Amino acid sequence: MSVGETPLTIVGNLTDDPELRFTPSGVAMAKFSVASTPRSYDKTSGQWQDGTAMFLRCTAWRDLAQHIADSLTKGMRVVVTGRLRQHNWQTPEGENRSMLALEVDDIGPSLRFATTTVTRVQRTNGAAPAPSNGGWSTSPGAPATSGWGAPSTGDEPPF
């Protein structure tokens, strides 16, 4: 990471399946959004209160992009680290626009309300082919409502 870059870690749920694309030169790129909602405990009511959700657009490159596309799906709770980037452009009407996005350095499932089994990718000749399961699989016996996007019950601590 270069000097002056803004590092960021976000915990949230994928809002849709990651979209895998390839550049004209064949470099893999995955785009996805993560929704993160702050929670606080209201002592007066004795309940957890949701704050305003933040939606952050994320981009990953190369092998990481392929692993994300093979492993993660809509609703999964993830921990994402990367560098915050500002993108500026001009509309056809001449209006200036900007957007913040996260360039992903690393990502994994959140294990707060779920379990997982990690399958290490075997490297051959410097390349890292993705395994058939994409590197992640849910542990046998894990409940279907393990927190991979399950609705809030109000009993969970804030994230």
XYZ file of C-alpha atoms in Angstrom:
159
model
C 0.000 0.000 0.000
C 1.350 3.385 -0.978
C 1.681 6.395 1.272
C -1.488 8.477 1.330
C -3.892 5.640 0.545
C -6.898 5.201 2.802
C -7.158 1.629 4.145
C -10.610 0.385 5.112
C -12.163 -2.755 6.584
C -15.901 -3.258 6.252
C -18.161 -6.011 7.589
C -21.472 -6.475 5.855
C -23.604 -8.542 3.511
C -23.227 -8.942 -0.239
C -26.178 -7.227 -1.917
C -25.981 -9.428 -5.021
C -23.846 -12.184 -6.519
C -20.386 -10.885 -7.485
C -20.123 -10.055 -11.196
C -17.031 -11.522 -12.875
C -15.714 -9.711 -15.963
C -12.497 -9.824 -17.956
C -10.538 -6.904 -19.383
C -9.627 -6.997 -23.103
C -6.205 -8.339 -22.057
C -7.837 -11.198 -20.081
C -7.409 -9.922 -16.503
C -10.230 -11.054 -14.194
C -12.216 -8.396 -12.330
C -15.054 -8.964 -9.831
C -17.501 -6.210 -8.907
C -19.890 -6.398 -5.964
C -21.520 -4.265 -3.285
C -21.468 -4.721 0.475
C -24.214 -3.361 2.718
C -23.200 -2.515 6.274
C -25.758 -1.405 8.844
C -24.623 -0.051 12.224
C -26.588 -1.243 15.262
C -26.912 0.279 18.697
C -28.641 -0.873 21.851
C -31.458 1.360 23.094
C -31.523 0.992 26.888
C -34.933 2.641 27.096
C -36.707 0.128 24.858
C -34.325 -2.763 25.585
C -33.933 -3.461 21.865
C -31.302 -3.169 19.163
C -31.877 -0.318 16.685
C -30.586 -0.351 13.098
C -28.869 2.783 11.816
C -28.655 3.957 8.223
C -27.256 1.291 5.892
C -24.103 2.102 3.946
C -23.654 0.496 0.530
C -20.069 0.325 -0.699
C -19.132 -0.693 -4.222
C -16.094 -3.039 -4.344
C -13.725 -4.241 -7.084
C -11.250 -7.129 -6.912
C -8.703 -8.217 -9.518
C -6.975 -11.332 -10.893
C -7.062 -14.603 -8.879
C -8.865 -12.910 -5.986
C -11.644 -11.857 -8.374
C -12.090 -15.414 -9.620
C -12.080 -16.843 -6.083
C -14.735 -14.316 -5.034
C -16.955 -15.169 -8.005
C -16.570 -18.907 -7.326
C -17.071 -18.678 -3.560
C -19.412 -15.879 -2.530
C -23.088 -15.255 -3.215
C -25.775 -12.717 -2.412
C -26.529 -12.347 1.294
C -23.259 -13.802 2.598
C -21.730 -11.887 5.497
C -18.146 -10.923 4.637
C -15.162 -9.037 6.023
C -13.535 -6.960 3.280
C -10.280 -5.012 3.463
C -8.952 -2.705 0.814
C -8.122 0.814 -0.239
C -10.723 3.522 -0.547
C -10.631 5.162 -3.984
C -12.455 8.156 -5.378
C -13.562 7.935 -9.006
C -14.335 11.149 -10.881
C -16.037 11.455 -14.266
C -18.125 13.777 -16.348
C -21.597 12.962 -17.659
C -22.468 13.468 -21.349
C -24.272 16.633 -20.196
C -21.015 17.991 -18.744
C -21.855 17.481 -15.055
C -18.998 16.426 -12.787
C -19.640 13.285 -10.726
C -17.650 11.334 -8.157
C -18.013 8.067 -6.280
C -16.109 6.307 -3.507
C -15.346 2.605 -4.004
C -13.197 -0.043 -2.318
C -10.357 -1.694 -4.227
C -10.287 -5.072 -2.475
C -7.039 -6.464 -1.050
C -8.612 -9.363 0.866
C -12.033 -10.796 1.671
C -13.459 -13.675 3.648
C -16.654 -14.895 5.253
C -17.568 -13.495 8.643
C -17.489 -16.284 11.218
C -19.575 -14.442 13.820
C -22.767 -16.358 12.948
C -21.458 -19.025 10.566
C -18.794 -21.667 10.091
C -16.816 -22.528 6.995
C -14.210 -24.934 5.721
C -11.261 -23.487 3.832
C -9.829 -25.336 0.856
C -6.383 -24.096 -0.019
C -5.718 -23.418 -3.701
C -2.803 -25.484 -4.979
C -0.293 -23.484 -7.002
C 1.281 -25.098 -10.046
C 3.950 -23.401 -12.184
C 3.259 -20.074 -10.499
C -0.442 -20.164 -11.403
C -3.234 -20.604 -8.878
C -6.178 -22.432 -10.446
C -9.440 -22.186 -8.531
C -10.621 -25.453 -6.985
C -14.013 -26.809 -7.996
C -15.647 -25.365 -4.879
C -13.974 -21.965 -5.285
C -12.020 -22.236 -2.049
C -14.917 -22.008 0.429
C -17.630 -24.369 1.485
C -20.081 -24.315 4.345
C -19.266 -26.813 7.078
C -21.467 -29.898 7.281
C -24.232 -29.467 9.813
C -24.203 -25.669 9.680
C -27.747 -24.359 10.032
C -29.392 -22.772 7.000
C -29.872 -19.555 8.980
C -26.236 -19.317 10.009
C -25.961 -15.569 9.531
C -25.021 -15.581 5.847
C -27.554 -12.880 5.255
C -30.216 -14.136 7.644
C -32.599 -11.416 8.787
C -31.816 -9.706 12.056
C -33.697 -11.050 15.076
C -32.821 -8.069 17.239
C -30.856 -10.269 19.662
C -27.468 -9.835 18.016
C -24.796 -7.446 19.300
C -23.888 -4.467 17.075
C -21.302 -5.029 14.355
